[in-house]
Amino acid sequence: MIYTVTLNPSVDVILEVKNLNIGDKNHVSDEFTLPGGKALNVSRVLSQLKIPTIATGFTGGHQGRFIEEWLDKENIMTDFVNIEEENRTNIKLLLDNEETTINSKGPNISHYEVDELLYYLSRVGEGDTIVMGGSVPPMEEKSDKDIYSRMVSIAKANKAQFIADIPAEYLPDVIKEGPILVKPNIEDLMEIFGTKIETIEDMDKYGKKIIEMGAQNAIVSYGKKGSMFFCQDGHSYISEEIHINEVVNSVACRDSMIGGFIGTLVRSSDYLEAYKVAIAAATATAEVLDLPTREEIEKIIPKVVINQFS
């Protein structure tokens, strides 16, 4: 079973505006409300690909009920830890084909609630995969900020696999434990290695260092132009840019990438094919306000071209 763990899920309010006048009244031309969260989105993409998952993490209040009810309507199994505080609301403004996102910090999580989630995850075993994604909400006890490392310890003790798409500050400790995939972007690499990355050659150099640190595979995105894939055979691969008429959703692309990758890997064990579907899922996501359907992903797959870089 694939368990997706979203520590800081949200209700995302998407507002489309014709003009934005700071300090003055503005009018919304269209609006949408969706559940948000990196690993939560992975469950939603995997559902489209007919791969069962269990979505877990922290939910509370009216916002938490909205998230769980939405997933239930999509026939996604859920088993969240109910928390005392309410989940956050994030705002995304759409103006002239540009996205501006305002993210709330999230609810305060108690030590008891952390322990309850970790106890729940102790059920994973050999053959299972934990997908960890997104920010860490405020913790009542500072020691609980290491929750991702503790989740990795549980996975390894139970011989389960794990995937991480988490903030750069937590990545080094997780990478050295051998995740089957990590999904940093260029900014994450620059933070991890304390350097500038200005060329494809730079990205190739530091992407390979992620593998040397312990990751089995890594996908590194570089904005709208594409991504690079690094695997344990020592090679790197690059995807050619796919033309998109209008980018309306860049925030969830990396979540869809992970869904496309793991959803293909569990069926084929072919890492390059998994990367190909990951690119298709991300590209299809860029063209829709929410997440793509299976048909929308499959339509992109023939357009994906992957070349060995080094």
PDB file of N, CA and C in Angstrom, residues 220-266:
ATOM      1  N   VAL A 220      14.899  16.704 -10.637  1.00  0.00           N
ATOM      2  CA  VAL A 220      15.134  18.113 -10.332  1.00  0.00           C
ATOM      3  C   VAL A 220      14.495  18.960 -11.429  1.00  0.00           C
ATOM      4  N   SER A 221      13.558  19.793 -11.048  1.00  0.00           N
ATOM      5  CA  SER A 221      12.891  20.669 -12.014  1.00  0.00           C
ATOM      6  C   SER A 221      13.635  21.986 -12.133  1.00  0.00           C
ATOM      7  N   TYR A 222      13.589  22.563 -13.322  1.00  0.00           N
ATOM      8  CA  TYR A 222      14.145  23.904 -13.499  1.00  0.00           C
ATOM      9  C   TYR A 222      13.107  24.784 -14.194  1.00  0.00           C
ATOM     10  N   GLY A 223      12.067  25.088 -13.420  1.00  0.00           N
ATOM     11  CA  GLY A 223      11.015  25.985 -13.892  1.00  0.00           C
ATOM     12  C   GLY A 223      10.171  25.366 -14.984  1.00  0.00           C
ATOM     13  N   LYS A 224       9.726  26.210 -15.921  1.00  0.00           N
ATOM     14  CA  LYS A 224       8.822  25.777 -16.972  1.00  0.00           C
ATOM     15  C   LYS A 224       9.531  25.031 -18.100  1.00  0.00           C
ATOM     16  N   LYS A 225      10.874  25.046 -18.081  1.00  0.00           N
ATOM     17  CA  LYS A 225      11.617  24.491 -19.219  1.00  0.00           C
ATOM     18  C   LYS A 225      11.785  22.980 -19.165  1.00  0.00           C
ATOM     19  N   GLY A 226      11.611  22.380 -18.001  1.00  0.00           N
ATOM     20  CA  GLY A 226      11.755  20.936 -17.945  1.00  0.00           C
ATOM     21  C   GLY A 226      12.370  20.444 -16.660  1.00  0.00           C
ATOM     22  N   SER A 227      13.011  19.281 -16.753  1.00  0.00           N
ATOM     23  CA  SER A 227      13.573  18.659 -15.556  1.00  0.00           C
ATOM     24  C   SER A 227      14.704  17.720 -15.957  1.00  0.00           C
ATOM     25  N   MET A 228      15.434  17.281 -14.932  1.00  0.00           N
ATOM     26  CA  MET A 228      16.471  16.262 -15.110  1.00  0.00           C
ATOM     27  C   MET A 228      16.203  15.116 -14.151  1.00  0.00           C
ATOM     28  N   PHE A 229      16.560  13.924 -14.591  1.00  0.00           N
ATOM     29  CA  PHE A 229      16.359  12.719 -13.796  1.00  0.00           C
ATOM     30  C   PHE A 229      17.713  12.076 -13.525  1.00  0.00           C
ATOM     31  N   PHE A 230      17.948  11.721 -12.266  1.00  0.00           N
ATOM     32  CA  PHE A 230      19.206  11.109 -11.842  1.00  0.00           C
ATOM     33  C   PHE A 230      18.891   9.765 -11.197  1.00  0.00           C
ATOM     34  N   CYS A 231      19.663   8.741 -11.559  1.00  0.00           N
ATOM     35  CA  CYS A 231      19.416   7.433 -10.963  1.00  0.00           C
ATOM     36  C   CYS A 231      20.722   6.766 -10.562  1.00  0.00           C
ATOM     37  N   GLN A 232      20.624   5.626  -9.896  1.00  0.00           N
ATOM     38  CA  GLN A 232      21.795   4.995  -9.281  1.00  0.00           C
ATOM     39  C   GLN A 232      22.777   4.417 -10.283  1.00  0.00           C
ATOM     40  N   ASP A 233      22.383   4.313 -11.546  1.00  0.00           N
ATOM     41  CA  ASP A 233      23.335   3.791 -12.529  1.00  0.00           C
ATOM     42  C   ASP A 233      24.394   4.823 -12.908  1.00  0.00           C
ATOM     43  N   GLY A 234      24.305   6.019 -12.308  1.00  0.00           N
ATOM     44  CA  GLY A 234      25.297   7.059 -12.544  1.00  0.00           C
ATOM     45  C   GLY A 234      24.970   7.980 -13.698  1.00  0.00           C
ATOM     46  N   HIS A 235      23.903   7.679 -14.437  1.00  0.00           N
ATOM     47  CA  HIS A 235      23.534   8.503 -15.589  1.00  0.00           C
ATOM     48  C   HIS A 235      22.512   9.562 -15.191  1.00  0.00           C
ATOM     49  N   SER A 236      22.458  10.594 -16.010  1.00  0.00           N
ATOM     50  CA  SER A 236      21.417  11.605 -15.860  1.00  0.00           C
ATOM     51  C   SER A 236      20.682  11.748 -17.183  1.00  0.00           C
ATOM     52  N   TYR A 237      19.421  12.127 -17.084  1.00  0.00           N
ATOM     53  CA  TYR A 237      18.567  12.240 -18.262  1.00  0.00           C
ATOM     54  C   TYR A 237      17.844  13.581 -18.220  1.00  0.00           C
ATOM     55  N   ILE A 238      17.550  14.103 -19.396  1.00  0.00           N
ATOM     56  CA  ILE A 238      16.909  15.408 -19.486  1.00  0.00           C
ATOM     57  C   ILE A 238      15.694  15.315 -20.400  1.00  0.00           C
ATOM     58  N   SER A 239      14.649  16.027 -20.022  1.00  0.00           N
ATOM     59  CA  SER A 239      13.438  16.033 -20.845  1.00  0.00           C
ATOM     60  C   SER A 239      13.412  17.273 -21.727  1.00  0.00           C
ATOM     61  N   GLU A 240      12.953  17.084 -22.947  1.00  0.00           N
ATOM     62  CA  GLU A 240      12.800  18.227 -23.835  1.00  0.00           C
ATOM     63  C   GLU A 240      11.544  19.001 -23.457  1.00  0.00           C
ATOM     64  N   GLU A 241      11.598  20.319 -23.667  1.00  0.00           N
ATOM     65  CA  GLU A 241      10.466  21.175 -23.320  1.00  0.00           C
ATOM     66  C   GLU A 241       9.250  20.826 -24.178  1.00  0.00           C
ATOM     67  N   ILE A 242       8.090  20.750 -23.542  1.00  0.00           N
ATOM     68  CA  ILE A 242       6.832  20.491 -24.236  1.00  0.00           C
ATOM     69  C   ILE A 242       6.046  21.791 -24.299  1.00  0.00           C
ATOM     70  N   HIS A 243       5.623  22.157 -25.483  1.00  0.00           N
ATOM     71  CA  HIS A 243       4.895  23.421 -25.642  1.00  0.00           C
ATOM     72  C   HIS A 243       3.543  23.360 -24.918  1.00  0.00           C
ATOM     73  N   ILE A 244       3.265  24.396 -24.142  1.00  0.00           N
ATOM     74  CA  ILE A 244       1.988  24.541 -23.446  1.00  0.00           C
ATOM     75  C   ILE A 244       1.386  25.881 -23.842  1.00  0.00           C
ATOM     76  N   ASN A 245       0.142  25.843 -24.269  1.00  0.00           N
ATOM     77  CA  ASN A 245      -0.499  27.084 -24.718  1.00  0.00           C
ATOM     78  C   ASN A 245      -0.601  28.113 -23.600  1.00  0.00           C
ATOM     79  N   GLU A 246      -1.013  27.660 -22.417  1.00  0.00           N
ATOM     80  CA  GLU A 246      -1.190  28.565 -21.290  1.00  0.00           C
ATOM     81  C   GLU A 246      -0.959  27.813 -19.987  1.00  0.00           C
ATOM     82  N   VAL A 247      -0.016  28.288 -19.189  1.00  0.00           N
ATOM     83  CA  VAL A 247       0.240  27.682 -17.879  1.00  0.00           C
ATOM     84  C   VAL A 247      -0.715  28.299 -16.864  1.00  0.00           C
ATOM     85  N   VAL A 248      -1.586  27.480 -16.299  1.00  0.00           N
ATOM     86  CA  VAL A 248      -2.548  27.986 -15.318  1.00  0.00           C
ATOM     87  C   VAL A 248      -2.320  27.400 -13.930  1.00  0.00           C
ATOM     88  N   ASN A 249      -1.418  26.406 -13.819  1.00  0.00           N
ATOM     89  CA  ASN A 249      -1.208  25.758 -12.528  1.00  0.00           C
ATOM     90  C   ASN A 249       0.205  25.195 -12.465  1.00  0.00           C
ATOM     91  N   SER A 250       1.115  25.957 -11.885  1.00  0.00           N
ATOM     92  CA  SER A 250       2.490  25.460 -11.742  1.00  0.00           C
ATOM     93  C   SER A 250       2.754  24.891 -10.359  1.00  0.00           C
ATOM     94  N   VAL A 251       1.937  25.272  -9.383  1.00  0.00           N
ATOM     95  CA  VAL A 251       2.190  24.888  -7.990  1.00  0.00           C
ATOM     96  C   VAL A 251       2.114  23.380  -7.787  1.00  0.00           C
ATOM     97  N   ALA A 252       1.131  22.717  -8.416  1.00  0.00           N
ATOM     98  CA  ALA A 252       0.906  21.289  -8.169  1.00  0.00           C
ATOM     99  C   ALA A 252       1.669  20.385  -9.132  1.00  0.00           C
ATOM    100  N   CYS A 253       2.487  20.964 -10.025  1.00  0.00           N
ATOM    101  CA  CYS A 253       3.175  20.141 -11.029  1.00  0.00           C
ATOM    102  C   CYS A 253       4.108  19.120 -10.395  1.00  0.00           C
ATOM    103  N   ARG A 254       4.864  19.537  -9.384  1.00  0.00           N
ATOM    104  CA  ARG A 254       5.824  18.604  -8.777  1.00  0.00           C
ATOM    105  C   ARG A 254       5.095  17.495  -8.021  1.00  0.00           C
ATOM    106  N   ASP A 255       3.910  17.775  -7.471  1.00  0.00           N
ATOM    107  CA  ASP A 255       3.118  16.740  -6.807  1.00  0.00           C
ATOM    108  C   ASP A 255       2.674  15.689  -7.828  1.00  0.00           C
ATOM    109  N   SER A 256       2.207  16.183  -8.988  1.00  0.00           N
ATOM    110  CA  SER A 256       1.770  15.278 -10.049  1.00  0.00           C
ATOM    111  C   SER A 256       2.926  14.444 -10.574  1.00  0.00           C
ATOM    112  N   MET A 257       4.121  15.050 -10.618  1.00  0.00           N
ATOM    113  CA  MET A 257       5.304  14.312 -11.051  1.00  0.00           C
ATOM    114  C   MET A 257       5.533  13.083 -10.176  1.00  0.00           C
ATOM    115  N   ILE A 258       5.444  13.274  -8.878  1.00  0.00           N
ATOM    116  CA  ILE A 258       5.661  12.161  -7.962  1.00  0.00           C
ATOM    117  C   ILE A 258       4.581  11.107  -8.148  1.00  0.00           C
ATOM    118  N   GLY A 259       3.320  11.551  -8.300  1.00  0.00           N
ATOM    119  CA  GLY A 259       2.234  10.605  -8.529  1.00  0.00           C
ATOM    120  C   GLY A 259       2.451   9.799  -9.799  1.00  0.00           C
ATOM    121  N   GLY A 260       2.825  10.481 -10.886  1.00  0.00           N
ATOM    122  CA  GLY A 260       3.074   9.793 -12.138  1.00  0.00           C
ATOM    123  C   GLY A 260       4.240   8.816 -12.036  1.00  0.00           C
ATOM    124  N   PHE A 261       5.281   9.215 -11.304  1.00  0.00           N
ATOM    125  CA  PHE A 261       6.474   8.367 -11.156  1.00  0.00           C
ATOM    126  C   PHE A 261       6.161   7.103 -10.377  1.00  0.00           C
ATOM    127  N   ILE A 262       5.642   7.247  -9.163  1.00  0.00           N
ATOM    128  CA  ILE A 262       5.423   6.074  -8.323  1.00  0.00           C
ATOM    129  C   ILE A 262       4.287   5.212  -8.867  1.00  0.00           C
ATOM    130  N   GLY A 263       3.278   5.857  -9.485  1.00  0.00           N
ATOM    131  CA  GLY A 263       2.170   5.094 -10.054  1.00  0.00           C
ATOM    132  C   GLY A 263       2.612   4.185 -11.184  1.00  0.00           C
ATOM    133  N   THR A 264       3.616   4.608 -11.935  1.00  0.00           N
ATOM    134  CA  THR A 264       4.155   3.790 -13.024  1.00  0.00           C
ATOM    135  C   THR A 264       5.157   2.782 -12.499  1.00  0.00           C
ATOM    136  N   LEU A 265       5.968   3.195 -11.539  1.00  0.00           N
ATOM    137  CA  LEU A 265       7.011   2.325 -11.007  1.00  0.00           C
ATOM    138  C   LEU A 265       6.439   1.075 -10.354  1.00  0.00           C
ATOM    139  N   VAL A 266       5.337   1.211  -9.623  1.00  0.00           N
ATOM    140  CA  VAL A 266       4.768   0.042  -8.944  1.00  0.00           C
ATOM    141  C   VAL A 266       4.230  -0.986  -9.934  1.00  0.00           C
TER     142      VAL A 266
END
